[in-house]
Coordinates of N, CA and C in Angstrom, one line a residue:
M1 N 0.5 -1.0 0.1 CA 0.0 -0.2 0.4 C 0.9 1.2 0.3
K2 N 0.5 2.5 -0.7 CA 1.3 3.4 -0.9 C 0.3 4.6 -0.9
I3 N 0.7 6.0 -0.9 CA 0.5 6.4 -1.4 C 0.1 7.2 -2.4
T4 N -0.9 7.7 -3.6 CA -0.7 8.2 -4.5 C -1.5 9.6 -4.3
L5 N -2.3 9.7 -3.5 CA -3.2 11.0 -4.2 C -3.6 12.1 -2.8
I6 N -3.5 13.4 -2.2 CA -3.7 13.9 -1.1 C -4.3 15.2 -1.3
S7 N -5.4 15.0 -0.9 CA -6.6 16.5 -1.1 C -5.7 18.0 -0.7
I8 N -5.8 19.0 -1.0 CA -6.1 20.1 -0.3 C -7.6 21.0 -0.5
P9 N -8.1 21.6 0.2 CA -9.2 22.1 -0.1 C -9.1 22.9 -0.2
V10 N -9.3 23.9 -1.7 CA -9.4 25.2 -2.0 C -10.7 26.2 -2.2
L11 N -10.7 27.4 -2.4 CA -11.8 27.9 -2.9 C -12.4 28.4 -4.4
D12 N -10.9 28.4 -5.2 CA -10.5 28.9 -6.2 C -10.1 27.9 -7.1
Q13 N -9.9 27.1 -7.8 CA -8.6 25.7 -8.5 C -8.1 27.0 -9.2
E14 N -8.5 27.9 -10.2 CA -7.5 28.9 -11.1 C -6.4 29.7 -10.0
K15 N -7.3 30.0 -8.8 CA -6.3 30.9 -8.1 C -4.9 29.6 -8.0
A16 N -5.7 29.1 -6.9 CA -4.9 27.6 -6.2 C -3.9 27.4 -7.5
L17 N -3.9 26.9 -8.7 CA -3.1 26.2 -9.8 C -2.0 27.0 -10.5
E18 N -2.5 28.9 -10.2 CA -2.2 29.9 -10.2 C -0.4 29.8 -8.8
F19 N -1.3 30.2 -7.7 CA -0.1 29.8 -6.8 C 0.7 29.0 -6.3
Y20 N -0.4 27.3 -7.1 CA 0.9 26.2 -6.3 C 2.0 26.2 -7.7
T21 N 1.6 26.5 -9.4 CA 2.6 26.1 -10.5 C 3.9 27.7 -10.3
E22 N 2.9 28.8 -9.9 CA 4.2 30.0 -10.2 C 5.0 30.0 -9.2
K23 N 4.9 30.1 -8.1 CA 5.1 30.7 -6.7 C 5.9 29.6 -6.2
L24 N 5.2 27.8 -5.8 CA 5.9 27.0 -5.2 C 6.6 25.9 -6.3
N25 N 6.1 26.1 -7.3 CA 7.3 25.6 -8.6 C 6.0 23.7 -8.7
F26 N 5.2 23.4 -8.4 CA 4.7 23.0 -8.7 C 4.3 22.2 -9.6
I27 N 4.3 20.4 -11.1 CA 3.4 20.8 -11.8 C 2.1 20.5 -11.8
K28 N 1.9 20.6 -12.8 CA 0.1 20.7 -13.2 C 0.6 18.9 -13.6
K29 N -0.6 17.8 -12.9 CA 0.1 16.3 -13.9 C -1.6 16.2 -14.6
K30 N -2.7 16.6 -13.5 CA -4.2 16.4 -14.6 C -4.6 17.3 -14.6
D31 N -5.7 17.4 -15.1 CA -6.4 18.5 -15.7 C -7.9 17.8 -16.2
V32 N -8.3 17.8 -15.9 CA -10.0 17.1 -16.2 C -10.8 17.4 -16.0
P33 N -11.7 18.4 -16.6 CA -13.3 18.3 -16.2 C -14.9 17.1 -15.6
V34 N -14.8 18.0 -14.5 CA -16.2 16.7 -13.5 C -17.1 17.2 -13.7
G35 N -16.9 18.4 -14.1 CA -18.5 19.1 -14.5 C -19.0 20.5 -13.4
G36 N -20.0 20.7 -14.0 CA -20.1 22.2 -12.9 C -18.7 23.9 -12.8
G37 N -17.9 23.4 -13.8 CA -16.8 24.3 -13.2 C -15.6 23.5 -12.8
N38 N -16.1 22.2 -12.1 CA -14.8 21.7 -11.7 C -14.3 20.8 -12.2
R39 N -13.1 21.0 -11.9 CA -11.7 20.1 -12.2 C -11.5 18.9 -11.3
W40 N -10.9 17.6 -12.0 CA -10.1 16.9 -11.7 C -8.5 17.5 -11.3
L41 N -8.2 18.0 -10.6 CA -7.3 19.3 -10.7 C -5.6 18.3 -10.1
T42 N -5.1 17.5 -10.2 CA -3.6 17.6 -9.7 C -2.4 18.1 -10.1
L43 N -1.8 17.8 -9.0 CA 0.1 18.9 -9.2 C 0.7 17.7 -8.0
V44 N 2.0 17.5 -9.1 CA 2.7 17.2 -8.3 C 4.7 17.6 -8.2
S45 N 5.0 17.6 -7.0 CA 6.4 17.8 -6.7 C 7.0 17.9 -8.4
E46 N 8.0 18.6 -8.7 CA 9.1 19.1 -9.4 C 9.7 18.1 -9.3
E47 N 10.3 17.8 -8.2 CA 12.1 17.2 -7.6 C 11.2 15.4 -8.1
Q48 N 10.0 15.3 -7.8 CA 9.4 13.8 -7.6 C 8.2 13.9 -8.6
Q49 N 8.1 13.9 -9.9 CA 7.4 13.5 -10.6 C 5.9 12.3 -10.8
D50 N 7.0 11.6 -10.7 CA 5.5 10.5 -10.3 C 5.9 10.0 -8.7
G51 N 5.8 10.4 -7.7 CA 5.3 10.5 -5.9 C 4.8 11.0 -6.6
P52 N 4.0 11.2 -4.8 CA 2.8 11.8 -4.4 C 1.4 13.1 -5.7
E53 N 0.0 12.6 -6.1 CA -0.1 14.3 -6.4 C -0.8 14.8 -5.7
L54 N -0.7 16.4 -5.7 CA -1.9 17.0 -4.5 C -2.5 16.9 -5.4
L55 N -4.2 16.8 -5.6 CA -5.1 17.4 -5.5 C -5.7 18.7 -5.2
L56 N -5.8 19.4 -5.7 CA -7.0 21.1 -5.1 C -8.1 20.5 -5.9
E57 N -8.6 20.4 -4.4 CA -9.9 20.2 -3.9 C -11.5 21.6 -3.9
P58 N -12.4 20.9 -4.5 CA -13.2 22.2 -4.8 C -13.5 22.1 -3.7
A59 N -14.2 21.1 -2.6 CA -14.8 20.6 -1.4 C -15.8 22.2 -1.0
P60 N -14.6 23.1 -0.1 CA -15.1 23.9 -0.1 C -16.4 24.8 -0.5
L61 N -16.7 24.9 -1.6 CA -17.5 25.3 -2.9 C -18.7 25.1 -2.4
H62 N -18.8 23.4 -1.9 CA -20.2 22.0 -2.3 C -20.2 21.4 -1.3
F63 N -19.1 21.3 -0.1 CA -19.9 20.5 0.6 C -19.6 21.5 2.1
E64 N -20.6 22.1 2.9 CA -20.0 23.0 3.5 C -19.7 22.6 4.6
P65 N -19.6 21.3 5.3 CA -18.6 20.9 6.4 C -16.8 21.1 6.4
S66 N -16.7 20.8 4.9 CA -15.5 20.9 4.6 C -14.8 22.6 5.1
K67 N -16.4 23.4 4.4 CA -15.6 25.4 4.7 C -15.4 25.0 5.8
V68 N -16.5 24.7 6.6 CA -16.1 25.3 8.3 C -15.3 24.6 8.6
Y69 N -14.0 23.9 8.4 CA -13.4 22.4 9.2 C -12.3 23.8 8.3
Q70 N -11.9 23.8 6.7 CA -11.1 25.0 6.3 C -11.0 25.7 7.5
N71 N -12.4 26.8 7.1 CA -12.0 28.5 7.9 C -11.5 28.2 9.3
A72 N -12.2 26.9 10.2 CA -11.9 26.8 11.7 C -10.0 26.9 11.8
L73 N -9.2 26.0 11.1 CA -7.9 26.0 10.7 C -7.6 26.7 10.5
F74 N -7.7 27.5 9.7 CA -7.5 28.9 8.4 C -7.0 29.3 10.5
E75 N -8.9 30.0 10.5 CA -8.5 31.1 11.8 C -7.6 31.1 13.1
A76 N -7.0 29.5 13.5 CA -6.3 29.4 14.6 C -5.4 29.0 14.9
G77 N -5.1 29.4 13.0 CA -3.8 29.5 12.3 C -2.6 28.1 12.4
I78 N -3.5 26.9 12.3 CA -3.4 25.6 12.1 C -2.6 25.0 10.5
P79 N -1.8 24.5 10.4 CA -1.6 24.7 8.8 C -2.4 23.3 9.0
Y80 N -3.0 23.6 7.1 CA -3.2 22.9 7.0 C -3.3 21.2 6.5
T81 N -1.7 21.2 5.6 CA -0.6 20.1 5.6 C 0.8 20.8 5.7
Q82 N 1.4 19.5 4.7 CA 3.1 20.3 5.3 C 3.8 20.0 4.4
F83 N 4.7 20.7 3.9 CA 5.7 20.1 2.6 C 7.2 20.3 3.4
D84 N 8.3 19.2 2.6 CA 9.6 18.8 2.9 C 10.0 19.8 2.5
V85 N 11.1 20.5 2.7 CA 12.2 21.2 2.6 C 13.3 21.1 2.5
S86 N 14.5 21.4 1.8 CA 16.0 21.0 2.4 C 16.4 22.0 2.9
D87 N 16.1 23.6 3.0 CA 16.0 24.9 3.4 C 15.2 26.1 3.4
V88 N 15.1 25.1 4.9 CA 13.4 26.5 5.1 C 13.6 28.1 4.7
Q89 N 14.8 28.2 5.9 CA 15.4 29.6 5.8 C 15.5 30.0 4.2
K90 N 16.2 29.5 3.3 CA 16.2 29.2 2.2 C 14.8 29.6 0.9
E91 N 14.1 29.1 1.1 CA 12.5 29.1 1.2 C 11.7 30.0 1.4
Y92 N 12.1 30.7 1.9 CA 11.6 31.7 3.1 C 11.9 32.5 2.4
D93 N 13.3 32.7 2.3 CA 13.3 34.7 1.6 C 12.7 34.0 -0.3
R94 N 13.2 33.3 -0.5 CA 12.7 33.0 -1.8 C 10.7 33.5 -1.7
L95 N 9.6 32.8 -1.4 CA 8.7 32.8 -1.9 C 8.4 33.8 -0.6
L96 N 8.9 35.3 0.4 CA 8.9 36.4 0.5 C 8.6 37.2 -0.8
E97 N 10.1 37.1 -1.5 CA 10.6 38.0 -3.1 C 9.4 38.0 -3.5
L98 N 8.9 36.8 -3.9 CA 7.3 36.1 -4.8 C 5.9 37.1 -4.1
G99 N 5.8 37.1 -3.1 CA 5.0 38.0 -2.3 C 4.6 37.3 -1.4
V100 N 4.7 35.8 -0.9 CA 4.4 35.1 -0.1 C 3.8 35.8 1.5
E101 N 2.8 35.4 2.0 CA 2.1 36.0 3.4 C 2.6 34.9 3.9
F102 N 3.9 35.0 5.3 CA 4.1 34.4 5.8 C 3.6 34.6 7.8
S103 N 2.3 33.2 8.0 CA 2.4 33.5 10.1 C 3.2 33.7 10.8
M104 N 4.1 32.5 10.3 CA 5.4 32.2 10.9 C 6.9 32.0 10.5
K105 N 7.3 32.8 10.7 CA 8.8 33.0 10.1 C 9.9 31.9 10.5
P106 N 10.9 31.6 9.9 CA 11.6 30.2 10.4 C 12.0 30.2 11.7
T107 N 11.9 29.1 12.4 CA 12.1 28.6 13.9 C 12.1 27.6 13.9
E108 N 13.3 27.4 14.8 CA 13.7 26.2 14.9 C 12.6 25.6 16.8
M109 N 12.7 24.1 16.2 CA 11.4 23.3 17.5 C 12.5 21.9 17.1
G110 N 13.4 21.7 18.1 CA 14.2 20.6 18.1 C 14.4 20.1 17.6
T111 N 14.5 18.8 16.6 CA 15.0 18.5 14.7 C 14.6 18.9 14.4
V112 N 13.3 20.3 13.7 CA 12.8 20.7 12.8 C 13.2 22.1 12.4
K113 N 13.4 22.5 11.5 CA 13.1 24.4 11.3 C 12.0 24.5 10.7
I114 N 10.8 24.9 11.1 CA 9.3 25.9 10.3 C 8.5 26.9 9.9
A115 N 8.3 27.0 9.2 CA 7.9 28.3 8.5 C 6.6 27.8 8.0
V116 N 4.9 29.0 8.5 CA 3.7 28.8 7.7 C 3.3 30.2 7.3
F117 N 2.6 30.0 5.7 CA 2.2 30.0 5.4 C 0.9 30.3 4.7
N118 N 0.3 31.8 4.0 CA -0.6 31.5 3.6 C -0.8 31.0 2.1
D119 N -1.9 30.2 1.7 CA -1.6 29.5 0.0 C -2.5 30.6 -0.9
T120 N -3.3 31.7 0.1 CA -4.3 32.0 -0.7 C -5.5 31.5 -1.3
C121 N -5.9 30.3 0.0 CA -6.9 29.5 -1.4 C -7.7 29.2 -0.1
G122 N -7.3 29.5 1.2 CA -8.2 29.1 2.9 C -7.0 28.7 3.8
N123 N -5.4 28.4 2.7 CA -5.1 27.0 4.2 C -3.9 28.1 4.6
N124 N -2.9 27.3 5.5 CA -1.7 27.8 6.3 C -1.7 26.3 6.0
I125 N -0.2 26.7 5.3 CA 0.9 25.7 4.8 C 2.7 25.4 5.5
Q126 N 3.2 25.0 5.9 CA 3.6 24.3 6.8 C 5.1 23.8 5.9
L127 N 6.2 24.5 6.3 CA 7.2 24.5 4.9 C 8.5 23.6 6.8
V128 N 9.0 22.6 6.2 CA 9.5 21.9 7.5 C 10.9 21.2 7.0
E129 N 11.7 21.7 7.8 CA 13.4 21.2 7.4 C 13.5 20.2 8.5
T130 N 14.2 19.0 8.3 CA 14.8 18.5 9.1 C 16.6 18.9 9.9
L131 N 16.1 18.7 10.6 CA 17.3 19.5 11.0 C 19.0 18.6 11.6

């Protein structure tokens, strides 16, 4: 058994696609219309193109509990998910230059360094570097 897909709720798939590809450098893998203006829209890491896919899920638009959960996490400052990076400070500096807003600057916590940013689509995302 292996992980092949994980979804993240987004308020606007097109805006999410732009952010995740242009700022985070993910690559679009699948883009299939599924009706109602929605798409089966997946991305992969540039560094692991055969790895797990990230589904940009429009659930908050169609399923109220998803919207409530997403809003509660965001307002509490809790990251929806995390992405591993080799150098949090370097990625933080790069993303700051691209206008990405961070709620937590790079911070060492035991054996990791983390930073948290707003993905502009309703989620806090945590970057993690293992020290």
